[in-house]
Short mmCIF file of C-alpha atoms in Angstrom, two decimals:
data_model
loop_
_atom_site.label_atom_id
_atom_site.label_comp_id
_atom_site.label_asym_id
_atom_site.label_seq_id
_atom_site.Cartn_x
_atom_site.Cartn_y
_atom_site.Cartn_z
CA MET A 298 -130.60 14.60 -80.96
CA ASN A 299 -133.58 16.16 -82.69
CA LYS A 300 -134.83 13.79 -85.40
CA GLN A 301 -137.26 16.24 -87.03
CA ASN A 302 -137.22 16.27 -90.83
CA TYR A 303 -136.10 19.56 -92.38
CA SER A 304 -136.30 18.44 -96.00
CA GLN A 305 -137.66 21.81 -97.13
CA ARG A 306 -134.42 23.60 -96.26
CA ALA A 307 -132.43 25.25 -99.06
CA GLU A 308 -128.86 24.09 -99.63
CA PHE A 309 -127.14 23.36 -96.34
CA ILE A 310 -123.40 23.97 -96.00
CA ASN A 311 -121.95 20.99 -94.15
CA GLY A 312 -118.29 21.96 -94.20
CA VAL A 313 -114.90 21.21 -92.70
CA THR A 314 -111.88 23.49 -92.55
CA LEU A 315 -108.86 21.70 -93.96
CA VAL A 316 -105.47 22.41 -92.39
CA ALA A 317 -102.95 23.12 -95.13
CA PRO A 318 -100.11 20.55 -95.28
CA SER A 319 -96.47 21.60 -95.24
CA ARG A 320 -95.76 19.30 -98.23
CA PRO A 321 -97.84 17.92 -101.09
CA PHE A 322 -100.53 15.49 -99.95
CA SER A 323 -99.47 11.91 -99.34
CA ARG A 324 -102.97 10.92 -100.47
CA ASP A 325 -106.21 12.65 -101.41
CA PRO A 326 -107.56 14.47 -98.31
CA ALA A 327 -111.04 14.91 -99.77
CA VAL A 328 -111.86 11.20 -99.63
CA ASP A 329 -112.12 11.09 -95.82
CA VAL A 330 -114.02 14.38 -95.76
CA GLU A 331 -116.62 13.14 -98.25
CA GLN A 332 -116.98 9.79 -96.47
CA MET A 333 -117.70 11.58 -93.19
CA GLY A 334 -120.65 13.28 -94.88
CA ALA A 335 -119.32 16.78 -95.48
CA GLY A 336 -120.15 18.50 -98.74
CA TRP A 337 -117.95 21.58 -98.43
CA LEU A 338 -114.26 22.18 -97.82
CA ALA A 339 -112.76 25.43 -96.52
CA VAL A 340 -109.24 26.05 -97.86
CA VAL A 341 -107.22 28.49 -95.76
CA PRO A 342 -104.10 30.06 -97.31
CA TYR A 343 -102.69 32.33 -94.62
CA GLY A 344 -101.12 35.70 -95.25
CA PHE A 345 -98.75 37.01 -92.60
CA THR A 346 -98.43 40.47 -91.06
CA PRO A 347 -95.23 40.58 -88.96
CA ALA A 348 -95.23 42.50 -85.69
CA ASP A 349 -95.11 46.28 -86.15
CA GLU A 350 -94.96 46.00 -89.94
CA SER A 351 -97.51 47.28 -92.43
CA THR A 352 -97.33 44.48 -94.96
CA VAL A 353 -98.79 41.09 -95.86
CA TRP A 354 -96.60 38.36 -97.23
CA TYR A 355 -98.15 35.29 -98.84
CA ASN A 356 -97.51 32.60 -101.47
CA HIS A 357 -93.96 32.55 -100.15
CA SER A 358 -91.41 29.77 -100.54
CA ARG A 359 -91.06 29.62 -96.74
CA GLN A 360 -94.78 28.95 -96.28
CA TRP A 361 -96.37 25.54 -96.07
CA TRP A 362 -97.04 24.13 -99.52
CA GLY A 363 -100.80 23.97 -98.96
CA GLU A 364 -100.93 27.75 -98.46
CA THR A 365 -99.20 28.53 -101.75
CA ILE A 366 -101.01 28.99 -105.05
CA PRO A 367 -99.93 25.52 -106.33
CA GLY A 368 -101.12 23.99 -103.05
CA ILE A 369 -104.44 25.82 -103.23
CA ILE A 370 -104.99 24.67 -106.81
CA GLN A 371 -104.25 21.04 -105.96
CA THR A 372 -106.48 21.13 -102.88
CA VAL A 373 -109.38 22.60 -104.87
CA LYS A 374 -108.91 19.95 -107.55
CA HIS A 375 -109.05 17.18 -104.95
CA GLY A 376 -112.18 18.68 -103.44
CA HIS A 377 -114.00 19.15 -106.73
CA ASN A 378 -113.03 15.67 -107.92
CA ALA A 379 -114.64 14.27 -104.76
CA GLY A 380 -117.81 16.25 -105.40
CA LEU A 381 -117.12 18.79 -102.65
CA LYS A 382 -117.79 22.49 -102.94
CA ILE A 383 -115.09 24.92 -101.85
CA MET A 384 -114.86 28.05 -99.77
CA LEU A 385 -111.50 29.77 -100.25
CA LYS A 386 -110.82 31.52 -96.94
CA PRO A 387 -107.59 33.55 -97.03
CA GLN A 388 -106.89 35.01 -93.61
CA ILE A 389 -104.23 37.00 -91.82
CA TRP A 390 -101.93 35.61 -89.17
CA ALA A 391 -100.61 38.59 -87.19
CA ARG A 392 -97.48 37.96 -85.14
CA HIS A 393 -97.93 38.53 -81.39
CA LYS A 394 -101.50 39.77 -81.72
CA TRP A 395 -105.00 38.78 -82.78
CA SER A 396 -105.78 39.84 -86.35
CA GLY A 397 -108.70 41.91 -85.07
CA GLU A 398 -106.21 44.17 -83.29
CA ILE A 399 -104.26 45.12 -86.41
CA GLU A 400 -104.17 48.90 -86.30
CA TYR A 401 -101.85 51.65 -87.53
CA HIS A 402 -101.37 55.19 -86.33
CA SER A 403 -100.39 56.89 -89.57
CA GLU A 404 -102.14 57.17 -92.92
CA ASN A 405 -99.01 55.99 -94.67
CA SER A 406 -98.86 52.76 -92.65
CA TRP A 407 -102.55 52.07 -93.20
CA ASN A 408 -102.12 52.65 -96.95
CA GLN A 409 -99.15 50.28 -97.10
CA TRP A 410 -100.98 47.49 -95.28
CA GLU A 411 -104.16 47.97 -97.30
CA SER A 412 -102.24 47.87 -100.57
CA ALA A 413 -100.61 44.61 -99.50
CA TYR A 414 -103.90 43.12 -98.30
CA ARG A 415 -105.60 44.16 -101.54
CA ASN A 416 -102.93 42.38 -103.59
CA TYR A 417 -103.32 39.28 -101.44
CA ILE A 418 -107.11 39.11 -101.64
CA LEU A 419 -107.34 39.98 -105.33
CA GLU A 420 -104.85 37.27 -106.24
CA MET A 421 -106.96 34.83 -104.23
CA ALA A 422 -110.07 36.13 -106.03
CA HIS A 423 -108.42 35.50 -109.42
CA THR A 424 -107.43 31.99 -108.29
CA ALA A 425 -110.93 31.29 -106.95
CA ASP A 426 -112.58 32.49 -110.14
CA SER A 427 -110.25 30.52 -112.41
CA MET A 428 -110.91 27.33 -110.40
CA LYS A 429 -114.68 27.94 -110.20
CA VAL A 430 -114.52 27.97 -106.41
CA GLU A 431 -118.06 28.28 -105.08
CA MET A 432 -117.42 30.81 -102.28
CA LEU A 433 -114.77 33.34 -101.31
CA CYS A 434 -114.33 34.75 -97.81
CA ILE A 435 -112.91 38.27 -98.15
CA GLY A 436 -111.53 38.61 -94.63
CA THR A 437 -111.44 37.02 -91.20
CA GLU A 438 -111.88 38.81 -87.87
CA LEU A 439 -110.28 42.07 -89.05
CA LYS A 440 -112.27 44.03 -86.48
CA LYS A 441 -110.18 47.23 -86.18
CA SER A 442 -109.58 47.52 -89.90
CA VAL A 443 -113.29 47.29 -90.70
CA GLU A 444 -114.18 49.71 -87.93
CA ILE A 445 -111.57 52.37 -88.74
CA ARG A 446 -111.25 52.02 -92.53
CA PRO A 447 -114.69 51.26 -94.01
CA LEU A 448 -113.94 53.09 -97.28
CA PHE A 449 -111.12 50.66 -98.00
CA TRP A 450 -113.48 47.73 -97.53
CA ALA A 451 -116.19 49.25 -99.71
CA GLN A 452 -113.69 49.72 -102.53
CA LEU A 453 -112.17 46.26 -102.02
CA ILE A 454 -115.56 44.55 -102.24
CA ASP A 455 -116.26 46.34 -105.51
CA GLN A 456 -112.88 45.23 -106.91
CA ILE A 457 -113.47 41.63 -105.84
CA ARG A 458 -116.89 41.55 -107.48
CA ARG A 459 -115.32 42.61 -110.79
CA ILE A 460 -113.00 39.59 -110.66
CA TYR A 461 -114.85 36.82 -108.87
CA LYS A 462 -118.28 35.56 -109.95
CA GLY A 463 -119.09 33.26 -107.03
CA GLN A 464 -120.59 33.85 -103.60
CA LEU A 465 -118.98 36.15 -101.03
CA THR A 466 -118.88 36.20 -97.27
CA TYR A 467 -116.81 37.76 -94.50
CA ALA A 468 -115.86 35.87 -91.31
CA ALA A 469 -116.74 38.20 -88.44
CA ASN A 470 -115.71 37.40 -84.89
CA TRP A 471 -118.53 36.38 -82.55
CA ASP A 472 -118.34 39.73 -80.72
CA SER A 473 -118.43 42.02 -83.77
CA TYR A 474 -120.67 40.44 -86.41
CA GLU A 475 -123.42 43.01 -85.77
CA ALA A 476 -121.00 45.87 -86.51
CA PHE A 477 -119.86 44.72 -89.95
CA PRO A 478 -121.37 47.37 -92.27
CA PHE A 479 -121.32 45.43 -95.53
CA TRP A 480 -123.61 42.45 -95.03
CA ASN A 481 -125.88 43.75 -97.76
CA GLU A 482 -122.94 43.36 -100.17
CA MET A 483 -122.33 39.75 -99.11
CA ASP A 484 -124.21 36.58 -100.00
CA TYR A 485 -123.92 35.23 -96.46
CA ILE A 486 -123.54 36.70 -92.99
CA GLY A 487 -120.39 34.92 -91.83
CA ILE A 488 -119.72 34.38 -88.12
CA ASN A 489 -116.85 32.65 -86.37
CA ALA A 490 -119.12 31.19 -83.73
CA TYR A 491 -116.92 30.79 -80.64
CA PHE A 492 -119.54 32.36 -78.39
CA PRO A 493 -118.83 32.03 -74.65
CA LEU A 494 -121.66 29.83 -73.39
CA SER A 495 -120.77 28.43 -69.98
CA ASP A 496 -117.68 28.42 -67.78
CA ALA A 497 -118.71 25.15 -66.14
CA ARG A 498 -116.33 22.20 -66.29
CA HIS A 499 -118.88 20.19 -68.28
CA PRO A 500 -122.09 22.17 -68.88
CA THR A 501 -125.32 20.26 -69.31
CA ARG A 502 -127.47 20.23 -72.43
CA VAL A 503 -130.03 22.47 -70.71
CA GLU A 504 -127.36 24.99 -69.70
CA LEU A 505 -126.00 25.18 -73.23
CA ILE A 506 -129.44 25.57 -74.79
CA GLN A 507 -130.26 28.38 -72.36
CA ALA A 508 -126.95 30.11 -73.16
CA TRP A 509 -127.66 29.96 -76.90
CA SER A 510 -131.16 31.43 -76.60
CA PRO A 511 -130.30 35.18 -76.42
CA ILE A 512 -127.55 34.74 -79.01
CA ILE A 513 -129.98 33.16 -81.46
CA LYS A 514 -132.34 36.10 -81.05
CA LYS A 515 -129.58 38.60 -81.90
CA ILE A 516 -128.43 36.64 -84.95
CA GLU A 517 -131.99 36.20 -86.17
CA SER A 518 -132.60 39.93 -85.78
CA LEU A 519 -129.61 40.66 -88.03
CA HIS A 520 -130.90 38.16 -90.58
CA GLN A 521 -134.28 39.88 -90.57
CA ARG A 522 -132.69 43.32 -91.10
CA THR A 523 -130.52 42.16 -93.99
CA ASP A 524 -132.50 39.24 -95.44
CA LYS A 525 -129.23 37.32 -95.69
CA PRO A 526 -128.67 33.70 -94.61
CA VAL A 527 -126.27 33.09 -91.75
CA LEU A 528 -123.19 30.89 -92.11
CA PHE A 529 -120.85 29.83 -89.31
CA THR A 530 -117.57 30.35 -91.15
CA GLU A 531 -115.96 28.62 -88.17
CA PHE A 532 -117.37 26.65 -85.28
CA GLY A 533 -115.92 24.05 -82.96
CA TYR A 534 -114.93 23.04 -79.46
CA LEU A 535 -111.87 21.60 -77.79
CA SER A 536 -112.31 18.03 -76.56
CA THR A 537 -111.56 19.05 -72.98
CA ASP A 538 -113.20 20.21 -69.80
CA PHE A 539 -114.21 23.91 -69.76
CA ASN A 540 -114.57 23.93 -73.56
CA ALA A 541 -117.67 26.14 -73.91
CA HIS A 542 -116.21 29.43 -72.70
CA ASN A 543 -113.40 31.64 -74.06
CA THR A 544 -111.76 28.82 -75.97
CA TRP A 545 -109.01 31.12 -77.26
CA GLU A 546 -107.79 31.35 -73.67
CA LYS A 547 -108.05 27.60 -73.15
CA GLU A 548 -105.78 27.06 -76.15
CA LYS A 549 -102.92 28.61 -74.13
CA ILE A 550 -103.27 26.03 -71.35
CA ILE A 551 -104.56 23.14 -73.43
CA GLU A 552 -102.04 20.63 -72.08
CA GLU A 553 -103.30 21.28 -68.54
CA LEU A 554 -106.93 20.52 -69.37
CA PRO A 555 -108.39 17.03 -68.91
CA VAL A 556 -109.50 15.30 -72.10
CA ASN A 557 -113.29 15.26 -72.40
CA GLU A 558 -114.65 13.96 -75.69
CA ALA A 559 -118.18 13.86 -74.29
CA ALA A 560 -118.12 17.62 -73.69
CA GLN A 561 -117.07 18.24 -77.30
CA SER A 562 -119.78 15.92 -78.64
CA LEU A 563 -122.47 17.52 -76.51
CA ALA A 564 -121.51 21.07 -77.46
CA ILE A 565 -121.64 20.26 -81.18
CA ASP A 566 -124.91 18.36 -80.85
CA VAL A 567 -126.54 21.23 -78.95
CA LEU A 568 -125.35 23.76 -81.52
CA PHE A 569 -127.11 21.82 -84.26
CA ASP A 570 -130.19 21.20 -82.13
CA CYS A 571 -130.47 24.95 -81.60
CA PHE A 572 -129.70 26.21 -85.11
CA TYR A 573 -130.70 23.48 -87.54
CA PRO A 574 -134.43 24.26 -87.24
CA LYS A 575 -133.75 27.88 -88.23
CA LYS A 576 -134.32 28.22 -91.97
CA TRP A 577 -132.03 31.26 -92.04
CA TRP A 578 -129.07 29.23 -90.78
CA SER A 579 -127.05 27.73 -93.62
CA GLY A 580 -124.69 25.57 -91.58
CA GLY A 581 -120.96 26.09 -91.37
CA PHE A 582 -117.40 24.79 -91.29
CA ILE A 583 -116.07 22.76 -88.37
CA TRP A 584 -112.68 23.91 -87.14
CA LYS A 585 -110.65 21.88 -88.09
CA TRP A 586 -109.72 18.81 -90.18
CA TYR A 587 -106.20 17.47 -90.67
CA PRO A 588 -105.02 15.90 -93.94
CA PRO A 589 -103.53 12.39 -94.03
CA GLY A 590 -100.09 12.11 -92.46
CA TYR A 591 -100.28 15.43 -90.62
CA ARG A 592 -98.58 15.29 -87.23
CA VAL A 593 -101.00 16.90 -84.78
CA ARG A 594 -99.85 18.27 -81.46
CA ASN A 595 -102.40 17.74 -78.68
CA GLN A 596 -104.80 15.96 -81.03
CA ALA A 597 -106.59 14.37 -78.07
CA ARG A 598 -107.58 17.86 -76.88
CA ASP A 599 -107.61 19.78 -80.16
CA TYR A 600 -110.68 21.14 -81.99
CA THR A 601 -110.60 18.35 -84.55
CA VAL A 602 -113.36 15.74 -84.31
CA GLN A 603 -111.34 13.15 -86.21
CA ASN A 604 -111.41 9.72 -84.54
CA LYS A 605 -113.37 11.12 -81.59
CA GLU A 606 -116.92 10.73 -80.31
CA ALA A 607 -117.86 14.03 -81.93
CA GLU A 608 -117.06 12.77 -85.44
CA GLU A 609 -120.06 10.45 -85.31
CA ILE A 610 -122.31 13.24 -84.01
CA LEU A 611 -121.19 15.63 -86.74
CA SER A 612 -121.54 12.93 -89.39
CA ILE A 613 -125.15 12.27 -88.36
CA TRP A 614 -126.03 15.95 -88.70
CA TYR A 615 -124.10 16.30 -91.95
CA ASN A 616 -125.90 13.34 -93.47
CA LYS A 617 -129.43 14.52 -92.61
#
């Protein structure tokens, strides 16, 4: 681990993404987060777009409590009481498809979905503003929507700015962050940083550093064009073999993969070694962190660093 002192850096976002609980918290989830060394909490209230429907439903009685407005408010209160800053990160869960593939073939269907998404995001903006949430993420990996309907996004950003006074970002997928046309309207370039690095069973530190090198150049070039800091709105690795390449595919066969905490620790450590020296990099949010009492399927292989080797690595970086 690089021990160089970067004390001249501006505020660094050392965040975790909290998984929303199905019921009210059994105890304060922010205590463990703060003790680990994190200073930011990402709160993720999902909205749902059912298959072949042009709607978004959210804040519904059938949703998990932590994704509802009362759950959001309580989570933010816990975070602020613990001295944590908050990013509210509403995002779409699309049934049977990736959210980036949401696409409609009629103007009427697009208008219906956009009206529903606007209602969803503006209600979250009102909630964020009323709670003095420090950052709002206006969308996550909505690749096709941004590409096909830029006018909608331009208008939505303007409407959000009229409501919400904090900082804005958008969480672009690793393969489309350069194509998002509104970085100049954001406070941060947001990237979900699941870049394919190596398909080796357990890549070495040298292999990972070499894989990051061309990616860093592309991200830095975007920073230079926009003069905006870069934030990893999501980053993380499974604690398994083959965890540094196409992790969304590995999730489908996660139970077949051998547990490998060392691979997870190394991948996180290398990410920080590569990016922490870059003054334009503002840190990010580890995916993901479970609240007390949450029953986690495949926790030994999951992205979470809790009670694994990688928690100590992340804590060291977060406490620099």
